[in-house]
Coordinates of C-alpha atoms in Angstrom, one line a residue:
X1 CA 0.0 0.0 0.0
X2 CA 1.4 3.4 -1.0
X3 CA 0.2 6.7 0.1
X4 CA -0.4 9.6 -2.2
X5 CA 2.8 11.4 -1.0
X6 CA 4.8 8.3 -2.0
X7 CA 3.3 8.3 -5.5
X8 CA 3.9 12.1 -5.7
X9 CA 7.6 11.5 -4.9
X10 CA 7.9 8.9 -7.7
X11 CA 6.3 11.4 -10.2
X12 CA 8.7 14.2 -8.9
X13 CA 11.6 12.0 -10.0
X14 CA 10.8 12.8 -13.6
X15 CA 12.9 15.8 -14.8
X16 CA 10.0 17.7 -16.4
X17 CA 7.9 17.6 -13.2
X18 CA 8.2 20.5 -10.9
X19 CA 5.4 19.4 -8.6
X20 CA 2.8 16.6 -8.4
X21 CA -0.5 16.0 -6.6
X22 CA -2.1 12.6 -6.4
X23 CA -5.6 11.8 -5.2
X24 CA -8.2 9.0 -5.4
X25 CA -11.5 9.2 -7.3
X26 CA -14.3 6.7 -7.2
X27 CA -15.9 6.0 -10.5
X28 CA -19.7 5.5 -10.9
X29 CA -19.1 1.7 -10.6
X30 CA -17.3 2.2 -7.3
X31 CA -13.8 1.5 -8.5
X32 CA -11.2 3.7 -7.0
X33 CA -8.8 5.4 -9.5
X34 CA -5.5 7.1 -8.9
X35 CA -5.4 10.6 -10.5
X36 CA -2.3 12.8 -10.8
X37 CA -1.9 16.4 -11.5
X38 CA 1.5 17.5 -12.6
X39 CA 3.0 21.0 -12.8
X40 CA 5.5 20.8 -15.6
X41 CA 6.1 24.1 -17.4
X42 CA 8.2 22.5 -20.2
X43 CA 6.1 19.3 -20.5
X44 CA 6.5 17.2 -23.6
X45 CA 3.4 15.8 -25.3
X46 CA 4.1 12.3 -23.9
X47 CA 4.6 13.4 -20.3
X48 CA 1.3 11.8 -19.1
X49 CA 2.3 8.4 -20.6
X50 CA 5.8 8.7 -19.3
X51 CA 4.5 9.5 -15.8
X52 CA 2.1 6.5 -15.8
X53 CA 4.9 4.2 -17.1
X54 CA 7.3 5.4 -14.4
X55 CA 4.9 4.7 -11.5
X56 CA 3.9 1.4 -13.1
X57 CA 7.5 0.3 -13.3
X58 CA 8.4 1.4 -9.8
X59 CA 5.2 0.7 -7.8
X60 CA 2.9 -1.5 -9.9
X61 CA -0.4 -1.3 -11.7
X62 CA -2.5 -0.6 -8.6
X63 CA -0.6 2.7 -7.9
X64 CA -0.2 3.9 -11.5
X65 CA -2.4 6.9 -12.3
X66 CA -5.3 6.1 -14.6
X67 CA -5.5 9.8 -15.5
X68 CA -2.7 12.3 -15.6
X69 CA -3.4 16.0 -16.0
X70 CA -0.6 18.5 -16.8
X71 CA -1.5 21.9 -15.2
X72 CA 0.0 25.3 -14.9
X73 CA -0.3 25.4 -11.1
X74 CA -2.0 23.5 -8.3
X75 CA -4.9 25.1 -6.4
X76 CA -3.9 26.1 -2.9
X77 CA -5.7 26.9 0.4
X78 CA -4.2 28.5 3.5
X79 CA -0.7 27.5 4.5
X80 CA 0.0 26.7 0.8
X81 CA -1.7 23.3 1.1
X82 CA -2.9 21.8 -2.1
X83 CA -6.7 21.9 -2.4

């Protein structure tokens, strides 16, 4: 069992990734999916696939994000915590 912070650390190993946020999302059929948001200003077109493959190789299928979004910045609340 890996926690989101551990998956975020794996994603941060990629040179293009400045910051990562990982969270779970339950689909309509009740299946829990790992979702990742990456801040990567100089992202290549294949960064999402590279990120998934990296986590898949290092941590296995269960921990690999099913969806990866490349974003400009992560939303923050007080104390700079990701929202």
